[in-house]
Amino acid sequence: MELGEFLRACRARISPADAGVPDYGGRRRVPGLRREELARLAGISVPYYTRLEQGRVRNASDSVLDAVARVLRLSADERAHLYRLARGAGPAEPERLRPSVRLMIESMKDVPALVMGRRTDVLAWNRLAHALLAPHRDFAAPQDVNLARLVFLDQHTRRLYVDYERKKRDAVAHLRMVAGAYPDDPGIAALVDELTALSEDFVALWSEYPVRNCAFNAREYDHPVVGRLTLTDELMLLPDDEGQRVVVYTAETGSNSAAALAALVHHLVS
C-alpha cells in the first residue's frame, strides 16, 4: 500500500529524541517513531492512525493530515504527496499530445526542449534535446524513450551526468510523486516493476522514499561531442494536459556552457 509505505518511511527517519519522545531505555524494535508515538504527538488515536497508515481511511480531515505532516516534518512536496495518497485519485486518462504543443517544441531551434509525459515518457523532442540527451536513440521514435529508464538502465546516460548520484535520486523523487498522483495507472506500476527487477540502485533509492517536485535543476553534463557544460532545466506543467511537462534546457548567457550549446547546434546543421 503506497500510503503505508510512505508513512512508514517517514516515521523511520524521525528519531524519538528529535520528536521529543522520552527515552526509557531498552531496545527499540523499529527505527524512528512507533505508530503509537506518532499518534500521540499528532493528537489522534492509535487505532485511527493505524487505519490511516493501512489505507483504510478515505476521509481524513485537513487537521489530521496536517498534524501527521507536522510530526513527520514533511516538506511542502511531501505534504502534498500525503494528501494525494490519503485522498485517493481517479483512474488516469490516456496521454495525448496536442499538435500545437508538438509544434511549439519543434519550433525551438537554439535550446533543447521536450515534452515529458506523466510516466516520464518522451512524448516529443526537438533535434537539440535528442542530441543532448540520447543521440544513440532514434530521433523519429521518441515514444520509445523513457527518461527514468534511461537514468537507471542506459550506459550513455550514466556517463552524461557528472553528478549521476543526484540525478538518480531526483528521478526517483519525481517518480514517487507521480506514483502517488496516479495510483491506478498500470503504466507507472509496470515501469516501477521493471526498474525494480533490473536496477539495484533503483531498489535502494526507492526504499528510501524521496519525494520532491523537481521543477528546475542546474546540472553539469559531460557530452561526448561538446564536452562539459552546465544547463538549467525548467519543467513547466501544461495545465490542460494532466501530468505533462515541457522541459527546456538553457545555459547562462556568455558562458562557456552557452558556447558549448551553440557548438552542439552547429554540429547538428553541419
PDB file of N, CA, C and O in Angstrom, residues 72-148:
ATOM      1  N   LEU A  72       5.893  14.497  11.349  1.00  0.00           N
ATOM      2  CA  LEU A  72       6.868  13.862  10.453  1.00  0.00           C
ATOM      3  C   LEU A  72       7.792  14.870   9.785  1.00  0.00           C
ATOM      4  O   LEU A  72       8.687  14.484   9.041  1.00  0.00           O
ATOM      5  N   ARG A  73       7.544  16.162  10.020  1.00  0.00           N
ATOM      6  CA  ARG A  73       8.384  17.231   9.463  1.00  0.00           C
ATOM      7  C   ARG A  73       8.459  17.144   7.939  1.00  0.00           C
ATOM      8  O   ARG A  73       9.542  17.204   7.344  1.00  0.00           O
ATOM      9  N   LEU A  74       7.309  17.005   7.310  1.00  0.00           N
ATOM     10  CA  LEU A  74       7.259  16.851   5.865  1.00  0.00           C
ATOM     11  C   LEU A  74       7.514  18.178   5.163  1.00  0.00           C
ATOM     12  O   LEU A  74       7.094  19.233   5.620  1.00  0.00           O
ATOM     13  N   SER A  75       8.198  18.089   4.040  1.00  0.00           N
ATOM     14  CA  SER A  75       8.377  19.259   3.185  1.00  0.00           C
ATOM     15  C   SER A  75       7.056  19.574   2.488  1.00  0.00           C
ATOM     16  O   SER A  75       6.082  18.804   2.570  1.00  0.00           O
ATOM     17  N   ALA A  76       7.004  20.695   1.794  1.00  0.00           N
ATOM     18  CA  ALA A  76       5.782  21.068   1.073  1.00  0.00           C
ATOM     19  C   ALA A  76       5.423  20.007   0.033  1.00  0.00           C
ATOM     20  O   ALA A  76       4.245  19.646  -0.123  1.00  0.00           O
ATOM     21  N   ASP A  77       6.426  19.496  -0.682  1.00  0.00           N
ATOM     22  CA  ASP A  77       6.162  18.460  -1.679  1.00  0.00           C
ATOM     23  C   ASP A  77       5.682  17.171  -1.022  1.00  0.00           C
ATOM     24  O   ASP A  77       4.763  16.506  -1.518  1.00  0.00           O
ATOM     25  N   GLU A  78       6.285  16.805   0.100  1.00  0.00           N
ATOM     26  CA  GLU A  78       5.887  15.589   0.802  1.00  0.00           C
ATOM     27  C   GLU A  78       4.481  15.733   1.387  1.00  0.00           C
ATOM     28  O   GLU A  78       3.702  14.771   1.393  1.00  0.00           O
ATOM     29  N   ARG A  79       4.161  16.926   1.877  1.00  0.00           N
ATOM     30  CA  ARG A  79       2.820  17.169   2.416  1.00  0.00           C
ATOM     31  C   ARG A  79       1.768  17.013   1.306  1.00  0.00           C
ATOM     32  O   ARG A  79       0.733  16.371   1.505  1.00  0.00           O
ATOM     33  N   ALA A  80       2.043  17.577   0.136  1.00  0.00           N
ATOM     34  CA  ALA A  80       1.119  17.426  -0.992  1.00  0.00           C
ATOM     35  C   ALA A  80       0.988  15.966  -1.398  1.00  0.00           C
ATOM     36  O   ALA A  80      -0.103  15.485  -1.730  1.00  0.00           O
ATOM     37  N   HIS A  81       2.094  15.242  -1.325  1.00  0.00           N
ATOM     38  CA  HIS A  81       2.083  13.807  -1.645  1.00  0.00           C
ATOM     39  C   HIS A  81       1.212  13.048  -0.645  1.00  0.00           C
ATOM     40  O   HIS A  81       0.430  12.166  -1.027  1.00  0.00           O
ATOM     41  N   LEU A  82       1.317  13.377   0.637  1.00  0.00           N
ATOM     42  CA  LEU A  82       0.494  12.744   1.659  1.00  0.00           C
ATOM     43  C   LEU A  82      -0.982  12.960   1.373  1.00  0.00           C
ATOM     44  O   LEU A  82      -1.793  12.023   1.460  1.00  0.00           O
ATOM     45  N   TYR A  83      -1.358  14.177   1.011  1.00  0.00           N
ATOM     46  CA  TYR A  83      -2.755  14.464   0.706  1.00  0.00           C
ATOM     47  C   TYR A  83      -3.244  13.645  -0.480  1.00  0.00           C
ATOM     48  O   TYR A  83      -4.360  13.109  -0.460  1.00  0.00           O
ATOM     49  N   ARG A  84      -2.430  13.549  -1.528  1.00  0.00           N
ATOM     50  CA  ARG A  84      -2.844  12.765  -2.705  1.00  0.00           C
ATOM     51  C   ARG A  84      -3.055  11.303  -2.342  1.00  0.00           C
ATOM     52  O   ARG A  84      -4.027  10.673  -2.771  1.00  0.00           O
ATOM     53  N   LEU A  85      -2.123  10.750  -1.548  1.00  0.00           N
ATOM     54  CA  LEU A  85      -2.233   9.336  -1.186  1.00  0.00           C
ATOM     55  C   LEU A  85      -3.427   9.094  -0.272  1.00  0.00           C
ATOM     56  O   LEU A  85      -4.144   8.089  -0.405  1.00  0.00           O
ATOM     57  N   ALA A  86      -3.641   9.999   0.683  1.00  0.00           N
ATOM     58  CA  ALA A  86      -4.718   9.795   1.656  1.00  0.00           C
ATOM     59  C   ALA A  86      -6.092   9.986   1.038  1.00  0.00           C
ATOM     60  O   ALA A  86      -7.058   9.306   1.423  1.00  0.00           O
ATOM     61  N   ARG A  87      -6.189  10.891   0.067  1.00  0.00           N
ATOM     62  CA  ARG A  87      -7.497  11.191  -0.527  1.00  0.00           C
ATOM     63  C   ARG A  87      -7.800  10.314  -1.734  1.00  0.00           C
ATOM     64  O   ARG A  87      -8.939  10.222  -2.184  1.00  0.00           O
ATOM     65  N   GLY A  88      -6.785   9.696  -2.289  1.00  0.00           N
ATOM     66  CA  GLY A  88      -7.008   8.857  -3.466  1.00  0.00           C
ATOM     67  C   GLY A  88      -7.131   9.698  -4.724  1.00  0.00           C
ATOM     68  O   GLY A  88      -7.220  10.918  -4.692  1.00  0.00           O
ATOM     69  N   ALA A  89      -7.103   9.031  -5.848  1.00  0.00           N
ATOM     70  CA  ALA A  89      -7.221   9.697  -7.147  1.00  0.00           C
ATOM     71  C   ALA A  89      -7.970   8.790  -8.092  1.00  0.00           C
ATOM     72  O   ALA A  89      -7.986   7.573  -7.937  1.00  0.00           O
ATOM     73  N   GLY A  90      -8.603   9.387  -9.054  1.00  0.00           N
ATOM     74  CA  GLY A  90      -9.344   8.615 -10.046  1.00  0.00           C
ATOM     75  C   GLY A  90      -8.413   7.927 -11.029  1.00  0.00           C
ATOM     76  O   GLY A  90      -7.207   8.161 -11.032  1.00  0.00           O
ATOM     77  N   PRO A  91      -8.955   7.069 -11.898  1.00  0.00           N
ATOM     78  CA  PRO A  91      -8.123   6.390 -12.891  1.00  0.00           C
ATOM     79  C   PRO A  91      -7.489   7.386 -13.848  1.00  0.00           C
ATOM     80  O   PRO A  91      -8.086   8.403 -14.200  1.00  0.00           O
ATOM     81  N   ALA A  92      -6.247   7.110 -14.245  1.00  0.00           N
ATOM     82  CA  ALA A  92      -5.520   8.015 -15.132  1.00  0.00           C
ATOM     83  C   ALA A  92      -6.085   7.943 -16.547  1.00  0.00           C
ATOM     84  O   ALA A  92      -6.418   6.867 -17.042  1.00  0.00           O
ATOM     85  N   GLU A  93      -6.196   9.098 -17.160  1.00  0.00           N
ATOM     86  CA  GLU A  93      -6.635   9.160 -18.547  1.00  0.00           C
ATOM     87  C   GLU A  93      -5.473   8.856 -19.482  1.00  0.00           C
ATOM     88  O   GLU A  93      -4.319   9.128 -19.155  1.00  0.00           O
ATOM     89  N   PRO A  94      -5.751   8.294 -20.670  1.00  0.00           N
ATOM     90  CA  PRO A  94      -4.668   8.057 -21.643  1.00  0.00           C
ATOM     91  C   PRO A  94      -4.009   9.376 -22.026  1.00  0.00           C
ATOM     92  O   PRO A  94      -4.664  10.409 -22.099  1.00  0.00           O
ATOM     93  N   GLU A  95      -2.698   9.326 -22.266  1.00  0.00           N
ATOM     94  CA  GLU A  95      -1.979  10.534 -22.617  1.00  0.00           C
ATOM     95  C   GLU A  95      -2.085  10.824 -24.103  1.00  0.00           C
ATOM     96  O   GLU A  95      -1.875   9.942 -24.939  1.00  0.00           O
ATOM     97  N   ARG A  96      -2.373  12.070 -24.408  1.00  0.00           N
ATOM     98  CA  ARG A  96      -2.414  12.529 -25.794  1.00  0.00           C
ATOM     99  C   ARG A  96      -1.648  13.835 -25.879  1.00  0.00           C
ATOM    100  O   ARG A  96      -1.866  14.735 -25.069  1.00  0.00           O
ATOM    101  N   LEU A  97      -0.773  13.920 -26.865  1.00  0.00           N
ATOM    102  CA  LEU A  97      -0.002  15.139 -27.060  1.00  0.00           C
ATOM    103  C   LEU A  97      -0.722  16.033 -28.054  1.00  0.00           C
ATOM    104  O   LEU A  97      -1.009  15.615 -29.184  1.00  0.00           O
ATOM    105  N   ARG A  98      -1.013  17.264 -27.637  1.00  0.00           N
ATOM    106  CA  ARG A  98      -1.691  18.189 -28.529  1.00  0.00           C
ATOM    107  C   ARG A  98      -0.751  18.611 -29.663  1.00  0.00           C
ATOM    108  O   ARG A  98       0.423  18.891 -29.433  1.00  0.00           O
ATOM    109  N   PRO A  99      -1.248  18.674 -30.902  1.00  0.00           N
ATOM    110  CA  PRO A  99      -0.403  19.071 -32.035  1.00  0.00           C
ATOM    111  C   PRO A  99       0.265  20.421 -31.846  1.00  0.00           C
ATOM    112  O   PRO A  99       1.410  20.625 -32.267  1.00  0.00           O
ATOM    113  N   SER A 100      -0.423  21.364 -31.207  1.00  0.00           N
ATOM    114  CA  SER A 100       0.163  22.679 -31.011  1.00  0.00           C
ATOM    115  C   SER A 100       1.366  22.629 -30.073  1.00  0.00           C
ATOM    116  O   SER A 100       2.327  23.401 -30.223  1.00  0.00           O
ATOM    117  N   VAL A 101       1.335  21.717 -29.090  1.00  0.00           N
ATOM    118  CA  VAL A 101       2.472  21.571 -28.187  1.00  0.00           C
ATOM    119  C   VAL A 101       3.660  20.971 -28.944  1.00  0.00           C
ATOM    120  O   VAL A 101       4.806  21.411 -28.782  1.00  0.00           O
ATOM    121  N   ARG A 102       3.388  19.994 -29.779  1.00  0.00           N
ATOM    122  CA  ARG A 102       4.455  19.413 -30.594  1.00  0.00           C
ATOM    123  C   ARG A 102       5.088  20.481 -31.494  1.00  0.00           C
ATOM    124  O   ARG A 102       6.316  20.558 -31.622  1.00  0.00           O
ATOM    125  N   LEU A 103       4.249  21.309 -32.109  1.00  0.00           N
ATOM    126  CA  LEU A 103       4.751  22.370 -32.980  1.00  0.00           C
ATOM    127  C   LEU A 103       5.607  23.359 -32.195  1.00  0.00           C
ATOM    128  O   LEU A 103       6.650  23.825 -32.687  1.00  0.00           O
ATOM    129  N   MET A 104       5.193  23.670 -30.970  1.00  0.00           N
ATOM    130  CA  MET A 104       5.969  24.586 -30.136  1.00  0.00           C
ATOM    131  C   MET A 104       7.366  24.025 -29.870  1.00  0.00           C
ATOM    132  O   MET A 104       8.372  24.748 -29.975  1.00  0.00           O
ATOM    133  N   ILE A 105       7.445  22.743 -29.544  1.00  0.00           N
ATOM    134  CA  ILE A 105       8.728  22.116 -29.261  1.00  0.00           C
ATOM    135  C   ILE A 105       9.611  22.112 -30.507  1.00  0.00           C
ATOM    136  O   ILE A 105      10.807  22.433 -30.451  1.00  0.00           O
ATOM    137  N   GLU A 106       9.030  21.773 -31.632  1.00  0.00           N
ATOM    138  CA  GLU A 106       9.800  21.703 -32.872  1.00  0.00           C
ATOM    139  C   GLU A 106      10.290  23.071 -33.315  1.00  0.00           C
ATOM    140  O   GLU A 106      11.307  23.181 -34.008  1.00  0.00           O
ATOM    141  N   SER A 107       9.582  24.135 -32.927  1.00  0.00           N
ATOM    142  CA  SER A 107       9.968  25.486 -33.340  1.00  0.00           C
ATOM    143  C   SER A 107      11.141  26.039 -32.546  1.00  0.00           C
ATOM    144  O   SER A 107      11.745  27.041 -32.934  1.00  0.00           O
ATOM    145  N   MET A 108      11.482  25.403 -31.439  1.00  0.00           N
ATOM    146  CA  MET A 108      12.622  25.844 -30.633  1.00  0.00           C
ATOM    147  C   MET A 108      13.898  25.286 -31.248  1.00  0.00           C
ATOM    148  O   MET A 108      14.163  24.087 -31.184  1.00  0.00           O
ATOM    149  N   LYS A 109      14.707  26.137 -31.831  1.00  0.00           N
ATOM    150  CA  LYS A 109      15.883  25.689 -32.571  1.00  0.00           C
ATOM    151  C   LYS A 109      17.184  25.824 -31.783  1.00  0.00           C
ATOM    152  O   LYS A 109      18.136  25.093 -32.039  1.00  0.00           O
ATOM    153  N   ASP A 110      17.240  26.766 -30.845  1.00  0.00           N
ATOM    154  CA  ASP A 110      18.507  27.080 -30.183  1.00  0.00           C
ATOM    155  C   ASP A 110      18.614  26.535 -28.764  1.00  0.00           C
ATOM    156  O   ASP A 110      19.652  26.705 -28.113  1.00  0.00           O
ATOM    157  N   VAL A 111      17.550  25.931 -28.254  1.00  0.00           N
ATOM    158  CA  VAL A 111      17.593  25.336 -26.915  1.00  0.00           C
ATOM    159  C   VAL A 111      17.016  23.924 -26.986  1.00  0.00           C
ATOM    160  O   VAL A 111      16.069  23.676 -27.733  1.00  0.00           O
ATOM    161  N   PRO A 112      17.583  22.990 -26.224  1.00  0.00           N
ATOM    162  CA  PRO A 112      16.974  21.662 -26.139  1.00  0.00           C
ATOM    163  C   PRO A 112      15.618  21.758 -25.453  1.00  0.00           C
ATOM    164  O   PRO A 112      15.472  22.446 -24.439  1.00  0.00           O
ATOM    165  N   ALA A 113      14.616  21.078 -25.999  1.00  0.00           N
ATOM    166  CA  ALA A 113      13.274  21.109 -25.411  1.00  0.00           C
ATOM    167  C   ALA A 113      12.569  19.792 -25.709  1.00  0.00           C
ATOM    168  O   ALA A 113      12.771  19.194 -26.777  1.00  0.00           O
ATOM    169  N   LEU A 114      11.743  19.364 -24.772  1.00  0.00           N
ATOM    170  CA  LEU A 114      10.975  18.138 -24.959  1.00  0.00           C
ATOM    171  C   LEU A 114       9.698  18.221 -24.147  1.00  0.00           C
ATOM    172  O   LEU A 114       9.540  19.086 -23.284  1.00  0.00           O
ATOM    173  N   VAL A 115       8.791  17.297 -24.420  1.00  0.00           N
ATOM    174  CA  VAL A 115       7.586  17.131 -23.613  1.00  0.00           C
ATOM    175  C   VAL A 115       7.684  15.784 -22.907  1.00  0.00           C
ATOM    176  O   VAL A 115       7.878  14.746 -23.560  1.00  0.00           O
ATOM    177  N   MET A 116       7.570  15.810 -21.583  1.00  0.00           N
ATOM    178  CA  MET A 116       7.627  14.599 -20.775  1.00  0.00           C
ATOM    179  C   MET A 116       6.229  14.254 -20.289  1.00  0.00           C
ATOM    180  O   MET A 116       5.532  15.097 -19.716  1.00  0.00           O
ATOM    181  N   GLY A 117       5.802  13.017 -20.515  1.00  0.00           N
ATOM    182  CA  GLY A 117       4.515  12.565 -20.024  1.00  0.00           C
ATOM    183  C   GLY A 117       4.574  12.201 -18.555  1.00  0.00           C
ATOM    184  O   GLY A 117       5.640  12.203 -17.934  1.00  0.00           O
ATOM    185  N   ARG A 118       3.432  11.895 -17.976  1.00  0.00           N
ATOM    186  CA  ARG A 118       3.390  11.618 -16.538  1.00  0.00           C
ATOM    187  C   ARG A 118       4.180  10.371 -16.159  1.00  0.00           C
ATOM    188  O   ARG A 118       4.615  10.228 -15.020  1.00  0.00           O
ATOM    189  N   ARG A 119       4.384   9.439 -17.114  1.00  0.00           N
ATOM    190  CA  ARG A 119       5.184   8.233 -16.844  1.00  0.00           C
ATOM    191  C   ARG A 119       6.654   8.457 -17.153  1.00  0.00           C
ATOM    192  O   ARG A 119       7.423   7.510 -17.223  1.00  0.00           O
ATOM    193  N   THR A 120       7.057   9.695 -17.370  1.00  0.00           N
ATOM    194  CA  THR A 120       8.391  10.132 -17.786  1.00  0.00           C
ATOM    195  C   THR A 120       8.743   9.655 -19.187  1.00  0.00           C
ATOM    196  O   THR A 120       9.913   9.601 -19.553  1.00  0.00           O
ATOM    197  N   ASP A 121       7.730   9.332 -19.992  1.00  0.00           N
ATOM    198  CA  ASP A 121       7.968   9.049 -21.403  1.00  0.00           C
ATOM    199  C   ASP A 121       8.241  10.357 -22.139  1.00  0.00           C
ATOM    200  O   ASP A 121       7.678  11.399 -21.803  1.00  0.00           O
ATOM    201  N   VAL A 122       9.094  10.293 -23.169  1.00  0.00           N
ATOM    202  CA  VAL A 122       9.278  11.446 -24.046  1.00  0.00           C
ATOM    203  C   VAL A 122       8.167  11.412 -25.087  1.00  0.00           C
ATOM    204  O   VAL A 122       8.093  10.509 -25.912  1.00  0.00           O
ATOM    205  N   LEU A 123       7.293  12.393 -25.045  1.00  0.00           N
ATOM    206  CA  LEU A 123       6.183  12.457 -25.987  1.00  0.00           C
ATOM    207  C   LEU A 123       6.578  13.195 -27.265  1.00  0.00           C
ATOM    208  O   LEU A 123       6.008  12.939 -28.337  1.00  0.00           O
ATOM    209  N   ALA A 124       7.537  14.106 -27.145  1.00  0.00           N
ATOM    210  CA  ALA A 124       8.071  14.820 -28.308  1.00  0.00           C
ATOM    211  C   ALA A 124       9.369  15.484 -27.878  1.00  0.00           C
ATOM    212  O   ALA A 124       9.541  15.824 -26.701  1.00  0.00           O
ATOM    213  N   TRP A 125      10.286  15.664 -28.823  1.00  0.00           N
ATOM    214  CA  TRP A 125      11.515  16.396 -28.536  1.00  0.00           C
ATOM    215  C   TRP A 125      12.011  17.063 -29.800  1.00  0.00           C
ATOM    216  O   TRP A 125      11.616  16.705 -30.903  1.00  0.00           O
ATOM    217  N   ASN A 126      12.826  18.106 -29.627  1.00  0.00           N
ATOM    218  CA  ASN A 126      13.416  18.717 -30.802  1.00  0.00           C
ATOM    219  C   ASN A 126      14.789  18.101 -31.052  1.00  0.00           C
ATOM    220  O   ASN A 126      15.285  17.282 -30.263  1.00  0.00           O
ATOM    221  N   ARG A 127      15.397  18.505 -32.148  1.00  0.00           N
ATOM    222  CA  ARG A 127      16.675  17.904 -32.542  1.00  0.00           C
ATOM    223  C   ARG A 127      17.755  18.112 -31.485  1.00  0.00           C
ATOM    224  O   ARG A 127      18.591  17.232 -31.246  1.00  0.00           O
ATOM    225  N   LEU A 128      17.742  19.286 -30.862  1.00  0.00           N
ATOM    226  CA  LEU A 128      18.792  19.600 -29.903  1.00  0.00           C
ATOM    227  C   LEU A 128      18.640  18.797 -28.608  1.00  0.00           C
ATOM    228  O   LEU A 128      19.639  18.372 -28.017  1.00  0.00           O
ATOM    229  N   ALA A 129      17.415  18.566 -28.147  1.00  0.00           N
ATOM    230  CA  ALA A 129      17.202  17.723 -26.964  1.00  0.00           C
ATOM    231  C   ALA A 129      17.646  16.294 -27.241  1.00  0.00           C
ATOM    232  O   ALA A 129      18.257  15.634 -26.389  1.00  0.00           O
ATOM    233  N   HIS A 130      17.338  15.813 -28.429  1.00  0.00           N
ATOM    234  CA  HIS A 130      17.779  14.478 -28.819  1.00  0.00           C
ATOM    235  C   HIS A 130      19.304  14.396 -28.826  1.00  0.00           C
ATOM    236  O   HIS A 130      19.903  13.447 -28.295  1.00  0.00           O
ATOM    237  N   ALA A 131      19.965  15.430 -29.395  1.00  0.00           N
ATOM    238  CA  ALA A 131      21.423  15.431 -29.473  1.00  0.00           C
ATOM    239  C   ALA A 131      22.067  15.540 -28.099  1.00  0.00           C
ATOM    240  O   ALA A 131      23.139  14.981 -27.852  1.00  0.00           O
ATOM    241  N   LEU A 132      21.418  16.250 -27.184  1.00  0.00           N
ATOM    242  CA  LEU A 132      21.955  16.408 -25.838  1.00  0.00           C
ATOM    243  C   LEU A 132      21.793  15.145 -25.016  1.00  0.00           C
ATOM    244  O   LEU A 132      22.751  14.674 -24.386  1.00  0.00           O
ATOM    245  N   LEU A 133      20.593  14.580 -24.998  1.00  0.00           N
ATOM    246  CA  LEU A 133      20.265  13.526 -24.033  1.00  0.00           C
ATOM    247  C   LEU A 133      20.443  12.107 -24.558  1.00  0.00           C
ATOM    248  O   LEU A 133      20.855  11.219 -23.800  1.00  0.00           O
ATOM    249  N   ALA A 134      20.107  11.895 -25.811  1.00  0.00           N
ATOM    250  CA  ALA A 134      20.079  10.497 -26.288  1.00  0.00           C
ATOM    251  C   ALA A 134      20.359  10.404 -27.780  1.00  0.00           C
ATOM    252  O   ALA A 134      19.528   9.913 -28.542  1.00  0.00           O
ATOM    253  N   PRO A 135      21.525  10.862 -28.239  1.00  0.00           N
ATOM    254  CA  PRO A 135      21.811  10.790 -29.674  1.00  0.00           C
ATOM    255  C   PRO A 135      21.919   9.358 -30.195  1.00  0.00           C
ATOM    256  O   PRO A 135      21.856   9.148 -31.415  1.00  0.00           O
ATOM    257  N   HIS A 136      22.072   8.398 -29.297  1.00  0.00           N
ATOM    258  CA  HIS A 136      22.169   6.993 -29.695  1.00  0.00           C
ATOM    259  C   HIS A 136      20.794   6.360 -29.903  1.00  0.00           C
ATOM    260  O   HIS A 136      20.715   5.205 -30.337  1.00  0.00           O
ATOM    261  N   ARG A 137      19.728   7.095 -29.606  1.00  0.00           N
ATOM    262  CA  ARG A 137      18.383   6.596 -29.817  1.00  0.00           C
ATOM    263  C   ARG A 137      17.788   7.201 -31.086  1.00  0.00           C
ATOM    264  O   ARG A 137      18.261   8.224 -31.592  1.00  0.00           O
ATOM    265  N   ASP A 138      16.724   6.578 -31.606  1.00  0.00           N
ATOM    266  CA  ASP A 138      16.102   7.017 -32.850  1.00  0.00           C
ATOM    267  C   ASP A 138      15.317   8.309 -32.617  1.00  0.00           C
ATOM    268  O   ASP A 138      14.361   8.324 -31.843  1.00  0.00           O
ATOM    269  N   PHE A 139      15.720   9.382 -33.292  1.00  0.00           N
ATOM    270  CA  PHE A 139      15.031  10.663 -33.129  1.00  0.00           C
ATOM    271  C   PHE A 139      13.560  10.552 -33.516  1.00  0.00           C
ATOM    272  O   PHE A 139      12.699  11.177 -32.896  1.00  0.00           O
ATOM    273  N   ALA A 140      13.258   9.747 -34.518  1.00  0.00           N
ATOM    274  CA  ALA A 140      11.889   9.657 -35.023  1.00  0.00           C
ATOM    275  C   ALA A 140      10.979   8.826 -34.124  1.00  0.00           C
ATOM    276  O   ALA A 140       9.773   8.739 -34.392  1.00  0.00           O
ATOM    277  N   ALA A 141      11.524   8.233 -33.068  1.00  0.00           N
ATOM    278  CA  ALA A 141      10.706   7.378 -32.199  1.00  0.00           C
ATOM    279  C   ALA A 141      10.851   7.800 -30.739  1.00  0.00           C
ATOM    280  O   ALA A 141      11.289   7.011 -29.893  1.00  0.00           O
ATOM    281  N   PRO A 142      10.497   9.042 -30.407  1.00  0.00           N
ATOM    282  CA  PRO A 142      10.613   9.471 -29.004  1.00  0.00           C
ATOM    283  C   PRO A 142       9.731   8.657 -28.068  1.00  0.00           C
ATOM    284  O   PRO A 142      10.025   8.538 -26.882  1.00  0.00           O
ATOM    285  N   GLN A 143       8.650   8.085 -28.612  1.00  0.00           N
ATOM    286  CA  GLN A 143       7.736   7.306 -27.771  1.00  0.00           C
ATOM    287  C   GLN A 143       8.407   6.061 -27.196  1.00  0.00           C
ATOM    288  O   GLN A 143       7.891   5.455 -26.252  1.00  0.00           O
ATOM    289  N   ASP A 144       9.553   5.684 -27.745  1.00  0.00           N
ATOM    290  CA  ASP A 144      10.287   4.520 -27.229  1.00  0.00           C
ATOM    291  C   ASP A 144      11.275   4.901 -26.132  1.00  0.00           C
ATOM    292  O   ASP A 144      11.975   4.026 -25.600  1.00  0.00           O
ATOM    293  N   VAL A 145      11.345   6.191 -25.795  1.00  0.00           N
ATOM    294  CA  VAL A 145      12.317   6.677 -24.820  1.00  0.00           C
ATOM    295  C   VAL A 145      11.601   7.072 -23.534  1.00  0.00           C
ATOM    296  O   VAL A 145      10.646   7.850 -23.556  1.00  0.00           O
ATOM    297  N   ASN A 146      12.059   6.527 -22.433  1.00  0.00           N
ATOM    298  CA  ASN A 146      11.534   6.863 -21.117  1.00  0.00           C
ATOM    299  C   ASN A 146      12.685   7.411 -20.285  1.00  0.00           C
ATOM    300  O   ASN A 146      13.739   6.769 -20.163  1.00  0.00           O
ATOM    301  N   LEU A 147      12.523   8.601 -19.721  1.00  0.00           N
ATOM    302  CA  LEU A 147      13.630   9.275 -19.052  1.00  0.00           C
ATOM    303  C   LEU A 147      14.083   8.551 -17.787  1.00  0.00           C
ATOM    304  O   LEU A 147      15.277   8.478 -17.502  1.00  0.00           O
ATOM    305  N   ALA A 148      13.160   8.014 -17.012  1.00  0.00           N
ATOM    306  CA  ALA A 148      13.553   7.255 -15.815  1.00  0.00           C
ATOM    307  C   ALA A 148      14.300   5.990 -16.201  1.00  0.00           C
ATOM    308  O   ALA A 148      15.289   5.619 -15.566  1.00  0.00           O
TER     309      ALA A 148
END
